[in-house]
């Protein structure tokens, strides 16, 4: 089977050294197995994604010496596929509308969270949804929807995990891993203003693109538990995974757009060559 890898950036800022490492890693994994390397633009969040950042992605990757197959998959062009997946999950009774605001969720957690160690946290550091809206009666759901109250669609995690049964995924570094998506609680799969979540879109896209090896940063390792569950529920393919080390700056801080990591654009403009930037990415990965 031909190996197919992908790099899947979100056009919410300019790419930095961490992205360069991740893109080069995906391309290298494909190359060493005589496989294919794909690009995907994760532009679901219309409030944060900008056309100029998407143009910047193509510019930076080409400058780094990467080439990819066309057409590039842009998530915003595939909303009907995500909707189809949502409809399928809804048809199986695995979704429910959640009307809670962030403030209400916080208040509910504070009320219930008299636990000595504070409220339970999901692997992404956020609080686990306490399940308030899971218990709403059908007629109340109908009434609130009819009244135009905004809502998100959440996965009934317990029911979903029970439906799917025991699941595993394979990670190159960790071997065979038992999927425990329950650690995330009832994840959101769609919002009023964002018609699909990262989790749902990734599971659908990796299948649609025929990706056989998902390479991405170790910060997304926990998400794979949810992706594996969605793959099982939706009858999608299960790629192999290779979560790579995260890149740290010389100050020991994780590189992210928020931490103002120097962009590839600024490194280029200050006279660095693509080869130097490739070496910088590799050196940072060894820190
Ligand atoms: N779009 C995600 C990011 O920029 C990566 C998603 C993935 O590789 O699964 O962090």
mmCIF file of C-alpha atoms and ligand atoms in Angstrom:
data_model
loop_
_atom_site.group_PDB
_atom_site.id
_atom_site.type_symbol
_atom_site.label_atom_id
_atom_site.label_comp_id
_atom_site.label_asym_id
_atom_site.label_seq_id
_atom_site.Cartn_x
_atom_site.Cartn_y
_atom_site.Cartn_z
ATOM 1 C CA UNK A 1 0.000 0.000 0.000
ATOM 2 C CA UNK A 2 1.303 3.433 -0.938
ATOM 3 C CA UNK A 3 1.993 5.663 2.051
ATOM 4 C CA UNK A 4 0.071 8.938 1.959
ATOM 5 C CA UNK A 5 0.970 11.687 4.447
ATOM 6 C CA UNK A 6 -0.337 15.211 4.789
ATOM 7 C CA UNK A 7 0.437 18.584 6.319
ATOM 8 C CA UNK A 8 -2.703 20.332 7.542
ATOM 9 C CA UNK A 9 -2.098 23.916 8.684
ATOM 10 C CA UNK A 10 -4.786 26.426 9.616
ATOM 11 C CA UNK A 11 -4.456 29.810 7.870
ATOM 12 C CA UNK A 12 -4.768 31.782 11.103
ATOM 13 C CA UNK A 13 -1.274 33.254 11.040
ATOM 14 C CA UNK A 14 2.071 32.939 9.274
ATOM 15 C CA UNK A 15 3.910 29.617 9.529
ATOM 16 C CA UNK A 16 6.828 29.382 11.973
ATOM 17 C CA UNK A 17 9.680 26.945 12.549
ATOM 18 C CA UNK A 18 7.377 24.401 14.212
ATOM 19 C CA UNK A 19 5.252 24.257 11.071
ATOM 20 C CA UNK A 20 8.352 23.937 8.914
ATOM 21 C CA UNK A 21 9.451 20.960 10.995
ATOM 22 C CA UNK A 22 6.020 19.348 10.814
ATOM 23 C CA UNK A 23 5.715 19.830 7.047
ATOM 24 C CA UNK A 24 9.234 18.530 6.415
ATOM 25 C CA UNK A 25 8.552 15.575 8.706
ATOM 26 C CA UNK A 26 5.398 14.615 6.762
ATOM 27 C CA UNK A 27 7.177 14.982 3.438
ATOM 28 C CA UNK A 28 10.146 12.943 4.665
ATOM 29 C CA UNK A 29 7.916 10.108 5.930
ATOM 30 C CA UNK A 30 6.252 9.976 2.510
ATOM 31 C CA UNK A 31 9.572 10.147 0.642
ATOM 32 C CA UNK A 32 11.305 7.456 2.643
ATOM 33 C CA UNK A 33 8.434 5.084 1.841
ATOM 34 C CA UNK A 34 8.138 6.210 -1.777
ATOM 35 C CA UNK A 35 4.729 7.588 -0.925
ATOM 36 C CA UNK A 36 2.689 10.726 -1.569
ATOM 37 C CA UNK A 37 2.623 14.002 0.350
ATOM 38 C CA UNK A 38 -0.590 16.044 0.470
ATOM 39 C CA UNK A 39 -1.523 19.453 1.774
ATOM 40 C CA UNK A 40 -4.778 20.397 3.453
ATOM 41 C CA UNK A 41 -5.937 23.861 4.445
ATOM 42 C CA UNK A 42 -7.910 23.717 7.705
ATOM 43 C CA UNK A 43 -9.988 26.827 7.188
ATOM 44 C CA UNK A 44 -13.192 25.956 8.987
ATOM 45 C CA UNK A 45 -13.073 28.777 11.514
ATOM 46 C CA UNK A 46 -14.092 31.692 9.281
ATOM 47 C CA UNK A 47 -13.578 34.207 12.091
ATOM 48 C CA UNK A 48 -9.846 33.427 12.377
ATOM 49 C CA UNK A 49 -8.796 32.250 8.893
ATOM 50 C CA UNK A 50 -7.580 34.786 6.329
ATOM 51 C CA UNK A 51 -6.852 34.485 2.606
ATOM 52 C CA UNK A 52 -3.486 36.219 3.025
ATOM 53 C CA UNK A 53 -2.362 33.550 5.512
ATOM 54 C CA UNK A 54 -3.392 30.799 3.101
ATOM 55 C CA UNK A 55 -1.346 32.489 0.362
ATOM 56 C CA UNK A 56 1.499 32.699 2.900
ATOM 57 C CA UNK A 57 1.337 28.925 3.489
ATOM 58 C CA UNK A 58 1.859 28.189 -0.222
ATOM 59 C CA UNK A 59 4.611 30.779 -0.447
ATOM 60 C CA UNK A 60 6.499 29.542 2.625
ATOM 61 C CA UNK A 61 6.249 25.846 1.747
ATOM 62 C CA UNK A 62 7.402 26.444 -1.814
ATOM 63 C CA UNK A 63 10.305 28.526 -0.500
ATOM 64 C CA UNK A 64 11.248 25.638 1.798
ATOM 65 C CA UNK A 65 11.451 23.444 -1.284
ATOM 66 C CA UNK A 66 8.302 21.433 -0.660
ATOM 67 C CA UNK A 67 5.901 20.462 -3.408
ATOM 68 C CA UNK A 68 2.476 18.905 -2.973
ATOM 69 C CA UNK A 69 -0.255 17.426 -5.065
ATOM 70 C CA UNK A 70 -3.070 19.568 -6.397
ATOM 71 C CA UNK A 71 -5.899 20.251 -5.936
ATOM 72 C CA UNK A 72 -5.273 21.129 -2.311
ATOM 73 C CA UNK A 73 -8.129 20.122 -0.043
ATOM 74 C CA UNK A 74 -9.651 23.205 1.572
ATOM 75 C CA UNK A 75 -12.046 22.335 4.363
ATOM 76 C CA UNK A 76 -14.343 25.267 3.607
ATOM 77 C CA UNK A 77 -15.176 23.597 0.274
ATOM 78 C CA UNK A 78 -16.388 20.388 1.912
ATOM 79 C CA UNK A 79 -19.045 21.510 4.369
ATOM 80 C CA UNK A 80 -21.631 19.163 2.850
ATOM 81 C CA UNK A 81 -19.438 16.164 3.721
ATOM 82 C CA UNK A 82 -19.160 17.210 7.357
ATOM 83 C CA UNK A 83 -22.910 17.770 7.462
ATOM 84 C CA UNK A 84 -23.478 14.282 6.087
ATOM 85 C CA UNK A 85 -21.287 12.855 8.866
ATOM 86 C CA UNK A 86 -23.189 14.862 11.485
ATOM 87 C CA UNK A 87 -26.517 13.660 10.085
ATOM 88 C CA UNK A 88 -25.328 10.097 10.295
ATOM 89 C CA UNK A 89 -24.314 10.455 13.945
ATOM 90 C CA UNK A 90 -27.562 12.286 14.727
ATOM 91 C CA UNK A 91 -29.509 9.499 13.013
ATOM 92 C CA UNK A 92 -27.956 7.057 15.443
ATOM 93 C CA UNK A 93 -28.989 9.196 18.400
ATOM 94 C CA UNK A 94 -25.393 10.046 19.303
ATOM 95 C CA UNK A 95 -25.659 13.868 19.215
ATOM 96 C CA UNK A 96 -27.567 16.298 21.367
ATOM 97 C CA UNK A 97 -27.992 20.071 21.226
ATOM 98 C CA UNK A 98 -26.199 21.968 23.977
ATOM 99 C CA UNK A 99 -27.486 25.447 24.757
ATOM 100 C CA UNK A 100 -25.002 26.224 27.540
ATOM 101 C CA UNK A 101 -22.884 29.357 27.328
ATOM 102 C CA UNK A 102 -19.279 29.209 28.517
ATOM 103 C CA UNK A 103 -20.273 31.108 31.664
ATOM 104 C CA UNK A 104 -23.052 28.616 32.423
ATOM 105 C CA UNK A 105 -20.689 25.691 32.001
ATOM 106 C CA UNK A 106 -18.193 27.329 34.353
ATOM 107 C CA UNK A 107 -20.882 28.020 36.940
ATOM 108 C CA UNK A 108 -22.191 24.457 36.728
ATOM 109 C CA UNK A 109 -18.686 23.050 37.140
ATOM 110 C CA UNK A 110 -18.027 25.341 40.114
ATOM 111 C CA UNK A 111 -21.324 24.253 41.677
ATOM 112 C CA UNK A 112 -20.663 20.549 41.206
ATOM 113 C CA UNK A 113 -16.906 20.687 41.585
ATOM 114 C CA UNK A 114 -16.537 20.571 45.326
ATOM 115 C CA UNK A 115 -13.995 17.792 44.656
ATOM 116 C CA UNK A 116 -10.715 18.289 46.560
ATOM 117 C CA UNK A 117 -8.649 18.398 43.374
ATOM 118 C CA UNK A 118 -10.942 20.777 41.492
ATOM 119 C CA UNK A 119 -13.086 19.930 38.485
ATOM 120 C CA UNK A 120 -12.060 17.098 36.163
ATOM 121 C CA UNK A 121 -10.002 18.285 33.214
ATOM 122 C CA UNK A 122 -9.852 16.961 29.685
ATOM 123 C CA UNK A 123 -6.505 16.151 28.057
ATOM 124 C CA UNK A 124 -6.518 19.551 26.354
ATOM 125 C CA UNK A 125 -6.551 21.210 29.762
ATOM 126 C CA UNK A 126 -10.118 22.428 29.400
ATOM 127 C CA UNK A 127 -12.870 21.401 31.785
ATOM 128 C CA UNK A 128 -14.949 18.366 30.889
ATOM 129 C CA UNK A 129 -18.500 19.337 29.985
ATOM 130 C CA UNK A 130 -20.705 18.419 32.956
ATOM 131 C CA UNK A 131 -23.451 17.049 30.693
ATOM 132 C CA UNK A 132 -26.168 19.537 31.640
ATOM 133 C CA UNK A 133 -27.953 19.496 28.262
ATOM 134 C CA UNK A 134 -27.616 15.736 27.807
ATOM 135 C CA UNK A 135 -30.496 15.321 30.218
ATOM 136 C CA UNK A 136 -32.911 17.807 28.599
ATOM 137 C CA UNK A 137 -36.299 16.436 27.619
ATOM 138 C CA UNK A 138 -37.077 16.276 23.894
ATOM 139 C CA UNK A 139 -39.872 18.831 24.076
ATOM 140 C CA UNK A 140 -37.642 21.317 25.864
ATOM 141 C CA UNK A 141 -34.990 20.827 23.147
ATOM 142 C CA UNK A 142 -37.608 21.421 20.472
ATOM 143 C CA UNK A 143 -38.951 24.496 22.237
ATOM 144 C CA UNK A 144 -35.517 26.091 22.669
ATOM 145 C CA UNK A 145 -34.494 25.347 19.085
ATOM 146 C CA UNK A 146 -37.767 26.735 17.782
ATOM 147 C CA UNK A 147 -37.184 29.882 19.863
ATOM 148 C CA UNK A 148 -33.899 30.359 17.992
ATOM 149 C CA UNK A 149 -31.591 29.784 20.966
ATOM 150 C CA UNK A 150 -28.059 29.146 19.654
ATOM 151 C CA UNK A 151 -26.728 25.663 20.333
ATOM 152 C CA UNK A 152 -23.748 23.419 19.688
ATOM 153 C CA UNK A 153 -23.981 19.728 18.834
ATOM 154 C CA UNK A 154 -22.224 17.483 21.317
ATOM 155 C CA UNK A 155 -21.360 13.824 21.040
ATOM 156 C CA UNK A 156 -22.942 11.689 23.752
ATOM 157 C CA UNK A 157 -19.579 10.174 24.563
ATOM 158 C CA UNK A 158 -20.704 7.347 26.806
ATOM 159 C CA UNK A 159 -23.269 6.163 24.292
ATOM 160 C CA UNK A 160 -20.858 6.613 21.377
ATOM 161 C CA UNK A 161 -18.062 4.678 23.072
ATOM 162 C CA UNK A 162 -20.467 1.890 24.010
ATOM 163 C CA UNK A 163 -21.743 1.744 20.402
ATOM 164 C CA UNK A 164 -18.224 1.516 18.980
ATOM 165 C CA UNK A 165 -16.867 -0.984 21.507
ATOM 166 C CA UNK A 166 -13.159 -1.425 22.258
ATOM 167 C CA UNK A 167 -10.920 0.436 19.788
ATOM 168 C CA UNK A 168 -7.189 0.719 19.172
ATOM 169 C CA UNK A 169 -4.946 2.812 16.978
ATOM 170 C CA UNK A 170 -1.327 2.359 15.965
ATOM 171 C CA UNK A 171 1.270 5.014 16.609
ATOM 172 C CA UNK A 172 4.784 4.574 15.251
ATOM 173 C CA UNK A 173 6.318 5.707 18.561
ATOM 174 C CA UNK A 174 3.789 4.218 21.007
ATOM 175 C CA UNK A 175 2.763 0.989 19.266
ATOM 176 C CA UNK A 176 -0.801 -0.262 19.672
ATOM 177 C CA UNK A 177 -2.765 2.195 21.794
ATOM 178 C CA UNK A 178 -6.144 1.565 23.427
ATOM 179 C CA UNK A 179 -8.468 4.437 22.502
ATOM 180 C CA UNK A 180 -10.006 6.125 25.540
ATOM 181 C CA UNK A 181 -12.049 8.981 24.043
ATOM 182 C CA UNK A 182 -14.112 9.174 27.245
ATOM 183 C CA UNK A 183 -11.335 11.329 28.716
ATOM 184 C CA UNK A 184 -12.646 14.231 26.625
ATOM 185 C CA UNK A 185 -16.253 13.995 27.791
ATOM 186 C CA UNK A 186 -19.027 15.081 25.417
ATOM 187 C CA UNK A 187 -16.988 16.890 22.752
ATOM 188 C CA UNK A 188 -18.554 19.523 20.509
ATOM 189 C CA UNK A 189 -18.824 18.367 16.895
ATOM 190 C CA UNK A 190 -20.436 21.498 15.432
ATOM 191 C CA UNK A 191 -21.323 25.029 16.459
ATOM 192 C CA UNK A 192 -23.757 27.533 15.093
ATOM 193 C CA UNK A 193 -21.021 29.643 13.480
ATOM 194 C CA UNK A 194 -18.569 26.773 12.808
ATOM 195 C CA UNK A 195 -20.419 23.950 11.049
ATOM 196 C CA UNK A 196 -17.902 21.274 12.022
ATOM 197 C CA UNK A 197 -15.328 20.779 14.739
ATOM 198 C CA UNK A 198 -11.647 20.071 14.223
ATOM 199 C CA UNK A 199 -12.205 16.465 15.378
ATOM 200 C CA UNK A 200 -14.964 15.692 12.897
ATOM 201 C CA UNK A 201 -13.328 17.446 9.948
ATOM 202 C CA UNK A 202 -9.996 15.676 10.474
ATOM 203 C CA UNK A 203 -11.570 12.210 10.605
ATOM 204 C CA UNK A 204 -13.604 12.905 7.446
ATOM 205 C CA UNK A 205 -10.727 14.574 5.586
ATOM 206 C CA UNK A 206 -8.039 12.001 6.316
ATOM 207 C CA UNK A 207 -10.392 9.346 4.958
ATOM 208 C CA UNK A 208 -11.410 11.414 1.921
ATOM 209 C CA UNK A 209 -7.773 12.140 1.071
ATOM 210 C CA UNK A 210 -6.752 8.502 1.506
ATOM 211 C CA UNK A 211 -4.194 9.423 4.186
ATOM 212 C CA UNK A 212 -2.486 6.287 5.501
ATOM 213 C CA UNK A 213 -0.030 7.910 7.920
ATOM 214 C CA UNK A 214 -1.021 10.949 9.969
ATOM 215 C CA UNK A 215 2.059 12.845 11.123
ATOM 216 C CA UNK A 216 1.568 15.765 13.492
ATOM 217 C CA UNK A 217 2.818 17.224 16.739
ATOM 218 C CA UNK A 218 2.642 15.344 20.025
ATOM 219 C CA UNK A 219 0.240 17.998 21.339
ATOM 220 C CA UNK A 220 -2.443 16.366 19.195
ATOM 221 C CA UNK A 221 -1.793 12.835 20.451
ATOM 222 C CA UNK A 222 -4.787 12.879 22.819
ATOM 223 C CA UNK A 223 -7.108 14.041 20.028
ATOM 224 C CA UNK A 224 -6.384 10.803 18.194
ATOM 225 C CA UNK A 225 -8.532 8.971 20.766
ATOM 226 C CA UNK A 226 -11.545 10.984 19.596
ATOM 227 C CA UNK A 227 -10.615 10.643 15.924
ATOM 228 C CA UNK A 228 -10.423 6.867 16.265
ATOM 229 C CA UNK A 229 -13.905 6.796 17.767
ATOM 230 C CA UNK A 230 -15.347 8.965 14.986
ATOM 231 C CA UNK A 231 -13.701 6.747 12.376
ATOM 232 C CA UNK A 232 -15.414 3.709 13.897
ATOM 233 C CA UNK A 233 -18.817 5.396 14.171
ATOM 234 C CA UNK A 234 -18.682 6.743 10.610
ATOM 235 C CA UNK A 235 -17.106 3.721 8.927
ATOM 236 C CA UNK A 236 -13.998 5.719 7.966
ATOM 237 C CA UNK A 237 -10.486 4.415 7.415
ATOM 238 C CA UNK A 238 -8.012 4.348 10.294
ATOM 239 C CA UNK A 239 -4.569 5.608 9.337
ATOM 240 C CA UNK A 240 -1.421 4.885 11.250
ATOM 241 C CA UNK A 241 -0.111 7.764 13.371
ATOM 242 C CA UNK A 242 3.270 9.278 14.009
ATOM 243 C CA UNK A 243 3.135 12.087 16.542
ATOM 244 C CA UNK A 244 6.407 13.941 16.401
ATOM 245 C CA UNK A 245 8.190 15.959 19.058
ATOM 246 C CA UNK A 246 7.217 19.574 19.450
ATOM 247 C CA UNK A 247 9.650 22.284 18.548
ATOM 248 C CA UNK A 248 10.882 24.522 21.319
ATOM 249 C CA UNK A 249 12.521 27.906 20.995
ATOM 250 C CA UNK A 250 15.966 28.597 22.415
ATOM 251 C CA UNK A 251 14.157 29.960 25.515
ATOM 252 C CA UNK A 252 12.630 26.508 26.072
ATOM 253 C CA UNK A 253 9.134 27.762 25.253
ATOM 254 C CA UNK A 254 6.890 25.830 22.894
ATOM 255 C CA UNK A 255 6.676 27.636 19.590
ATOM 256 C CA UNK A 256 3.260 28.863 18.713
ATOM 257 C CA UNK A 257 1.843 31.797 16.871
ATOM 258 C CA UNK A 258 0.689 33.248 20.172
ATOM 259 C CA UNK A 259 4.170 33.137 21.648
ATOM 260 C CA UNK A 260 5.302 35.326 18.739
ATOM 261 C CA UNK A 261 7.660 32.781 17.272
ATOM 262 C CA UNK A 262 9.545 34.260 14.317
ATOM 263 C CA UNK A 263 7.653 33.453 11.143
ATOM 264 C CA UNK A 264 9.287 31.750 8.180
ATOM 265 C CA UNK A 265 8.570 34.958 6.310
ATOM 266 C CA UNK A 266 10.601 37.025 8.778
ATOM 267 C CA UNK A 267 13.442 34.480 8.778
ATOM 268 C CA UNK A 268 13.480 34.667 4.986
ATOM 269 C CA UNK A 269 13.400 38.461 4.997
ATOM 270 C CA UNK A 270 16.266 38.622 7.449
ATOM 271 C CA UNK A 271 18.400 36.715 4.961
ATOM 272 C CA UNK A 272 18.180 33.071 6.055
ATOM 273 C CA UNK A 273 18.260 30.499 3.271
ATOM 274 C CA UNK A 274 15.760 27.616 3.077
ATOM 275 C CA UNK A 275 18.600 25.237 3.912
ATOM 276 C CA UNK A 276 19.436 27.213 7.068
ATOM 277 C CA UNK A 277 15.804 27.209 8.136
ATOM 278 C CA UNK A 278 15.570 23.455 7.541
ATOM 279 C CA UNK A 279 18.628 22.976 9.744
ATOM 280 C CA UNK A 280 17.236 25.343 12.388
ATOM 281 C CA UNK A 281 14.019 23.268 12.503
ATOM 282 C CA UNK A 282 15.965 20.044 12.894
ATOM 283 C CA UNK A 283 18.225 21.561 15.558
ATOM 284 C CA UNK A 284 15.207 22.869 17.497
ATOM 285 C CA UNK A 285 13.639 19.395 17.394
ATOM 286 C CA UNK A 286 16.746 18.001 19.062
ATOM 287 C CA UNK A 287 16.537 20.383 22.026
HETATM 288 N N1 LIG B 1 -4.711 22.161 11.725
HETATM 289 C C1 LIG B 1 -4.016 21.615 12.847
HETATM 290 C C2 LIG B 1 -2.968 22.619 13.299
HETATM 291 O O1 LIG B 1 -2.656 23.538 12.565
HETATM 292 C C3 LIG B 1 -3.341 20.301 12.544
HETATM 293 C C4 LIG B 1 -4.319 19.199 12.423
HETATM 294 C C5 LIG B 1 -3.757 17.800 12.241
HETATM 295 O O2 LIG B 1 -2.610 17.634 11.791
HETATM 296 O O3 LIG B 1 -4.497 16.873 12.510
HETATM 297 O O4 LIG B 1 -2.492 22.486 14.397
#
